[in-house]
Coordinates of C-alpha atoms in Angstrom, one line a residue:
M1 CA -0.4 26.4 5.3
S2 CA 2.3 26.5 2.6
E3 CA 1.4 25.7 -1.0
I4 CA 1.5 22.0 -1.7
N5 CA 4.0 21.0 -4.3
Y6 CA 2.5 18.1 -6.3
N7 CA 4.2 15.9 -8.7
W8 CA 1.7 15.4 -11.5
F9 CA 0.5 12.7 -13.9
T10 CA -1.6 14.5 -16.5
G11 CA -3.6 12.2 -18.7
N12 CA -6.3 12.8 -21.2
K13 CA -9.2 12.7 -18.8
I14 CA -7.7 12.6 -15.3
R15 CA -4.9 14.2 -13.4
V16 CA -3.2 12.7 -10.4
G17 CA -0.9 14.8 -8.1
I18 CA 1.2 13.3 -5.3
Y19 CA 3.1 15.2 -2.7
G20 CA 5.4 14.5 0.3
E21 CA 8.6 12.7 1.2
S22 CA 9.5 9.6 3.1
H23 CA 10.0 11.5 6.3
S24 CA 7.8 14.5 5.8
Q25 CA 4.9 15.1 8.2
S26 CA 2.4 13.9 5.7
I27 CA 2.0 12.5 2.2
G28 CA -1.0 12.9 0.0
V29 CA -2.8 12.9 -3.3
R30 CA -5.1 15.0 -5.5
L31 CA -7.2 13.3 -8.1
E32 CA -9.0 15.5 -10.7
G33 CA -11.5 14.7 -13.4
L34 CA -13.4 11.9 -11.8
D35 CA -16.9 12.3 -10.4
V36 CA -16.7 10.6 -7.0
K37 CA -19.7 10.7 -4.7
D38 CA -18.3 8.6 -1.8
V39 CA -15.4 6.3 -1.0
D40 CA -15.8 2.9 0.7
K41 CA -13.4 3.6 3.5
E42 CA -13.4 0.1 4.9
A43 CA -12.5 -1.4 1.5
L44 CA -9.8 1.3 1.0
A45 CA -8.3 0.5 4.4
A46 CA -8.1 -3.2 3.5
F47 CA -6.4 -2.3 0.1
M48 CA -3.9 0.1 1.8
K49 CA -3.1 -2.6 4.4
R50 CA -1.8 -4.9 1.6
R51 CA 0.9 -2.2 0.9
A52 CA 1.5 -1.0 4.4
P53 CA 5.0 -1.5 6.0
G54 CA 6.0 -3.2 9.2
Q55 CA 3.7 -6.2 9.1
N56 CA 6.1 -9.1 8.7
K57 CA 9.8 -10.1 8.4
W58 CA 9.8 -9.6 4.6
S59 CA 9.0 -5.9 4.9
T60 CA 10.6 -2.9 6.5
P61 CA 10.3 -2.7 10.3
R62 CA 9.0 0.8 10.0
K63 CA 5.4 0.8 11.2
E64 CA 2.8 3.1 9.7
A65 CA -1.0 2.8 10.1
D66 CA -1.5 4.5 6.7
E67 CA -4.9 5.8 7.8
V68 CA -6.3 7.8 4.9
V69 CA -7.8 11.2 5.8
F70 CA -10.0 12.8 3.1
D71 CA -9.8 16.6 2.8
K72 CA -12.1 17.0 -0.2
V73 CA -14.5 14.9 -2.2
E74 CA -16.5 17.2 -4.5
D75 CA -16.5 19.0 -7.9
K76 CA -14.6 16.1 -9.5
V77 CA -11.7 16.6 -7.1
V78 CA -10.5 14.2 -4.4
E79 CA -7.9 15.3 -1.9
A80 CA -6.5 12.9 0.7
H81 CA -3.5 12.6 2.9
I82 CA -1.7 10.2 5.3
C83 CA 0.2 11.3 8.3
N84 CA 3.7 9.9 8.7
T85 CA 4.0 8.9 12.3
N86 CA 7.3 6.9 12.5
I87 CA 10.0 9.1 10.9
K88 CA 13.7 8.9 11.7
P89 CA 15.5 11.3 9.4
K90 CA 18.8 11.1 11.2
D91 CA 19.2 7.5 9.9
Y92 CA 19.7 9.0 6.4
S93 CA 22.0 11.9 7.0
N94 CA 24.9 12.7 4.7
L95 CA 23.6 10.6 1.8
L96 CA 23.9 13.4 -0.7
R97 CA 27.6 13.5 0.3
T98 CA 28.1 9.7 0.2
P99 CA 25.3 8.6 -2.3
R100 CA 23.9 5.1 -2.0
P101 CA 24.6 2.8 -5.0
A102 CA 21.5 2.3 -7.2
H103 CA 19.5 5.1 -5.4
A104 CA 18.6 8.6 -6.4
D105 CA 20.9 10.4 -4.0
Y106 CA 23.5 11.3 -6.6
T107 CA 21.1 12.3 -9.4
A108 CA 19.0 14.3 -6.9
R109 CA 22.1 16.3 -5.9
I110 CA 22.8 17.0 -9.5
K111 CA 19.3 18.3 -10.2
Y112 CA 18.3 19.9 -6.9
G113 CA 21.6 20.8 -5.2
E114 CA 22.8 20.2 -1.7
S115 CA 19.6 21.5 -0.2
F116 CA 17.6 18.5 -1.4
N117 CA 16.0 16.6 1.5
S118 CA 17.3 13.1 0.9
S119 CA 16.0 11.6 4.2
G120 CA 14.7 8.1 3.4
G121 CA 14.9 8.8 -0.3
G122 CA 12.8 12.0 0.0
A123 CA 10.4 12.3 -2.9
F124 CA 12.1 9.3 -4.6
S125 CA 11.0 6.9 -1.8
G126 CA 8.6 4.0 -2.2
R127 CA 6.7 5.7 0.6
L128 CA 5.0 7.8 -2.0
T129 CA 3.3 4.8 -3.5
A130 CA 0.8 5.0 -0.5
P131 CA -1.0 8.1 -1.9
M132 CA -0.7 6.5 -5.4
C133 CA -2.7 3.6 -4.0
I134 CA -5.4 5.9 -2.7
A135 CA -6.0 7.2 -6.3
G136 CA -5.6 3.7 -7.7
F137 CA -8.2 2.3 -5.3
I138 CA -10.7 4.9 -6.4
A139 CA -10.0 4.2 -10.0
M140 CA -10.4 0.4 -9.4
E141 CA -13.8 1.0 -7.8
K142 CA -14.9 3.1 -10.8
L143 CA -13.7 0.5 -13.2
K144 CA -15.9 -2.1 -11.5
E145 CA -18.8 -0.2 -13.1
Y146 CA -17.4 -1.3 -16.5
G147 CA -17.0 -4.9 -15.3
I148 CA -13.2 -4.6 -15.1
K149 CA -11.3 -6.6 -12.5
I150 CA -7.6 -6.1 -11.8
S151 CA -5.5 -8.8 -10.0
A152 CA -1.8 -9.3 -9.5
H153 CA 0.6 -11.7 -7.8
V154 CA 4.3 -12.3 -7.2
K155 CA 5.4 -14.1 -10.4
S156 CA 8.9 -14.7 -9.0
I157 CA 11.3 -13.6 -6.2
A158 CA 15.0 -14.2 -6.4
G159 CA 14.4 -16.4 -9.4
I160 CA 11.9 -18.6 -7.6
P161 CA 8.8 -18.8 -9.8
D162 CA 5.1 -18.9 -8.9
V163 CA 2.4 -20.2 -11.2
S164 CA 1.9 -17.9 -14.2
Y165 CA -1.0 -17.0 -16.5
F166 CA 1.0 -18.5 -19.3
D167 CA 1.4 -22.0 -17.7
G168 CA -2.0 -22.9 -19.1
D169 CA -3.8 -23.7 -15.8
S170 CA -7.5 -23.5 -16.5
E171 CA -8.1 -22.5 -12.9
F172 CA -5.5 -19.8 -12.9
L173 CA -7.8 -16.8 -12.8
N174 CA -9.9 -18.2 -10.0
K175 CA -6.8 -18.9 -8.0
L176 CA -5.5 -15.4 -8.8
H177 CA -8.7 -13.8 -7.4
E178 CA -7.9 -15.3 -4.0
V179 CA -4.3 -13.9 -3.8
S180 CA -5.4 -10.5 -2.3
K181 CA -6.7 -12.4 0.8
K182 CA -3.3 -13.9 1.5
E183 CA -0.5 -12.4 3.6
F184 CA 2.1 -13.5 1.1
P185 CA 0.6 -12.8 -2.4
V186 CA 1.4 -15.9 -4.4
I187 CA -0.8 -18.6 -6.0
D188 CA 1.4 -21.6 -5.1
D189 CA 2.0 -21.3 -1.3
E190 CA 4.8 -23.9 -1.5
A191 CA 6.6 -21.6 -3.9
G192 CA 5.8 -18.7 -1.5
E193 CA 7.6 -20.5 1.3
K194 CA 10.7 -20.8 -0.8
M195 CA 10.5 -17.1 -1.7
K196 CA 10.2 -16.2 2.0
A197 CA 13.3 -18.3 2.8
A198 CA 15.2 -16.4 0.1
I199 CA 14.1 -13.1 1.5
E200 CA 15.1 -14.1 5.0
E201 CA 18.5 -15.3 3.8
A202 CA 19.0 -11.9 2.2
R203 CA 17.8 -10.0 5.3
M204 CA 20.2 -11.9 7.6
D205 CA 23.0 -11.1 5.2
Q206 CA 22.1 -7.4 5.3
D207 CA 21.0 -7.6 1.7
S208 CA 17.9 -7.6 -0.4
V209 CA 16.3 -9.4 -3.4
G210 CA 14.0 -8.4 -6.2
G211 CA 11.4 -10.1 -8.4
V212 CA 8.7 -9.9 -11.0
I213 CA 5.0 -9.0 -10.6
E214 CA 2.3 -10.4 -13.0
V215 CA -0.8 -8.2 -13.5
V216 CA -4.0 -9.5 -15.2
V217 CA -6.8 -7.2 -16.2
E218 CA -10.2 -8.9 -17.0
G219 CA -13.3 -7.4 -18.6
V220 CA -11.7 -4.5 -20.5
P221 CA -13.8 -3.4 -23.5
G222 CA -12.2 -3.8 -26.9
G223 CA -11.0 -0.6 -28.6
I224 CA -9.3 1.1 -25.6
G225 CA -6.1 2.8 -26.6
G226 CA -4.8 4.0 -29.9
P227 CA -1.9 4.2 -32.2
L228 CA 1.5 5.8 -31.5
F229 CA 1.4 8.0 -28.4
E230 CA -2.1 6.9 -27.5
G231 CA -1.2 3.3 -27.1
L232 CA -2.4 1.6 -23.8
E233 CA 1.0 -0.1 -23.3
G234 CA 2.7 3.3 -23.2
K235 CA 0.2 4.7 -20.8
I236 CA 0.6 1.8 -18.4
A237 CA 4.4 1.9 -18.7
S238 CA 4.5 5.6 -18.0
I239 CA 2.8 5.2 -14.7
A240 CA 4.5 2.0 -13.9
F241 CA 7.9 3.7 -14.1
A242 CA 6.7 6.3 -11.7
V243 CA 6.9 3.6 -9.0
P244 CA 10.4 3.5 -7.4
A245 CA 12.3 0.2 -8.0
C246 CA 10.5 -0.5 -11.4
K247 CA 13.2 -1.5 -13.9
G248 CA 11.2 -3.0 -16.7
I249 CA 7.8 -3.9 -18.0
E250 CA 6.7 -6.4 -20.7
F251 CA 3.3 -7.2 -22.1
G252 CA 2.3 -10.8 -22.9
N253 CA 5.4 -12.8 -23.6
G254 CA 7.4 -9.6 -23.9
Y255 CA 11.1 -10.2 -24.5
E256 CA 10.5 -13.9 -25.3
A257 CA 8.9 -12.7 -28.6
A258 CA 12.3 -11.5 -29.8
S259 CA 13.6 -15.1 -30.0
L260 CA 10.5 -16.6 -31.8
K261 CA 9.4 -16.7 -35.4
A262 CA 6.2 -14.9 -36.3
S263 CA 4.4 -18.2 -37.0
T264 CA 5.0 -19.2 -33.4
N265 CA 4.6 -15.8 -31.7
N266 CA 1.4 -14.7 -33.5
D267 CA -1.9 -15.3 -31.7
S268 CA -4.4 -17.0 -34.0
F269 CA -8.0 -15.8 -33.9
V270 CA -10.6 -18.6 -33.3
F271 CA -14.3 -18.9 -32.6
V272 CA -15.2 -21.0 -29.5
D273 CA -18.9 -21.6 -29.2
D274 CA -19.5 -18.6 -31.6
E275 CA -17.4 -16.3 -29.3
L276 CA -14.2 -14.8 -30.7
K277 CA -11.0 -15.7 -28.8
L278 CA -7.2 -15.6 -29.1
E279 CA -5.9 -19.1 -29.3
T280 CA -2.9 -17.9 -27.3
N281 CA -2.3 -14.5 -25.7
R282 CA 1.3 -13.7 -26.3
C283 CA 0.3 -10.1 -27.2
G284 CA -1.0 -9.6 -23.6
G285 CA -4.5 -8.6 -24.8
I286 CA -3.3 -5.5 -26.7
L287 CA -2.7 -5.1 -30.5
G288 CA -1.5 -1.9 -32.0
G289 CA -1.8 -0.2 -28.6
I290 CA -5.5 -1.1 -28.5
T291 CA -7.3 -3.7 -26.3
V292 CA -8.7 -6.8 -28.1
G293 CA -11.4 -6.9 -25.4
G294 CA -11.8 -9.0 -22.3
S295 CA -14.1 -11.5 -23.9
V296 CA -11.3 -12.2 -26.4
A297 CA -8.3 -12.1 -24.0
P298 CA -7.3 -10.3 -20.8
I299 CA -4.5 -7.8 -20.5
V300 CA -1.4 -9.4 -19.1
F301 CA 1.8 -7.6 -18.2
D302 CA 4.8 -8.2 -16.0
V303 CA 6.8 -5.7 -14.0
A304 CA 10.5 -6.2 -13.0
V305 CA 11.2 -4.9 -9.5
K306 CA 14.8 -4.4 -8.5
P307 CA 16.3 -5.4 -5.1
T308 CA 15.8 -2.6 -2.6
P309 CA 18.9 -0.5 -3.0
T310 CA 19.1 0.7 0.6
I311 CA 20.8 -2.1 2.5
S312 CA 22.9 -2.4 5.7
K313 CA 25.7 -4.2 4.0
S314 CA 28.8 -2.0 3.4
Q315 CA 28.9 -0.8 -0.2
R316 CA 31.5 1.1 -2.1
T317 CA 30.8 4.7 -2.9
V318 CA 32.5 8.1 -3.0
D319 CA 32.6 11.2 -0.8
L320 CA 31.5 13.9 -3.2
D321 CA 32.9 16.7 -1.0
T322 CA 36.3 15.3 -0.4
R323 CA 36.4 13.5 -3.8
E324 CA 37.7 10.3 -2.1
N325 CA 36.6 6.7 -2.4
T326 CA 34.8 5.4 0.7
T327 CA 32.0 3.1 1.8
V328 CA 28.5 3.6 3.0
E329 CA 26.3 1.6 5.4
V330 CA 22.7 2.6 5.9
N331 CA 21.4 2.0 9.4
G332 CA 17.8 3.0 8.5
R333 CA 14.8 0.7 8.0
H334 CA 14.3 -0.9 4.6
D335 CA 12.6 -3.9 2.9
P336 CA 14.7 -7.0 2.3
C337 CA 12.2 -7.4 -0.6
I338 CA 9.8 -4.8 -1.8
V339 CA 7.9 -7.1 -4.2
P340 CA 5.1 -8.4 -2.0
R341 CA 4.1 -4.9 -0.9
A342 CA 4.2 -3.6 -4.5
I343 CA 1.3 -5.9 -5.6
P344 CA -1.5 -3.4 -4.9
V345 CA 0.7 -0.6 -6.2
Y346 CA 0.8 -2.1 -9.7
E347 CA -2.9 -2.9 -9.5
A348 CA -3.3 0.8 -8.9
V349 CA -1.0 1.6 -11.9
A350 CA -3.2 -0.4 -14.3
A351 CA -6.4 1.1 -12.9
L352 CA -5.2 4.7 -13.4
A353 CA -4.0 4.0 -16.9
L354 CA -7.3 2.4 -17.9
L355 CA -9.4 5.0 -16.2
D356 CA -7.8 7.8 -18.2
Y357 CA -9.5 6.3 -21.3
L358 CA -12.8 5.5 -19.7
A359 CA -13.5 8.4 -17.2

């Protein structure tokens, strides 16, 4: 067997390596630095199913079982892989020559040359979030020992909003906890139907739409993180941007803070029944790169997910060999909206970032 070429996240206490490509025979992960005795395979399968393709009209028609095979669980090392069973590399031929707009075809050719395997996006494909979810699930299970719970939902798709943490609904967290049981991961099902209609309209037009994911982390101890390069926001952001299609991340009220005065934006400290709280949580539960603690306020962050760049609609591009303007149409399989399937991925992102401080 040839040596596995991992792409590594190297943290303070854990390392996560991911290998494979969209249309390679297998994709996999190696997690180092965590003492794992066993993995709840039934719970893992349920978590992976939330991300898996080919289950409905708002995801790619590519069907993959995403059954996880564990190769090693010992000596603070976990190795696991998934076999790709539904690959069609010919659907993506010549993309290094006629690069897709907004995809990595052009930059991959610059860095790796014409020999780079661009099929389905190669190593730049969202397919590689499947092994990331394996590591993230293990991290989430470990974080439960600290009383930490991570939940996420679709905050918006194509500009259509769901209920948000910042809307002030006292039952928001209880409703959020139920989202993982739903096929379409929103709190307000009526809003979800409107989102699905927007996705279907894009799909029929051979196009795609993007959206925003809201992640809430409860029960985090205070004091996690640090100043400058040790800040928790930076750690979460560094892993979030490893996910293809991520175009932005904001904590708390994020960019909105830039238009407010400090007297409005600042979160006042208050005692409620002798328990310290933030009166508001515009900081997203993090101050100076350090958590205020789950009893004071949860961590809240949003991730912007761009429209899936691979679409069947004709787009203008160039032929890099002939140096002529041309068009490209991709006949392969792709998501008209990646946002719903990305929910567990960003839960995994948060878990891995936090675990690197707590492992």
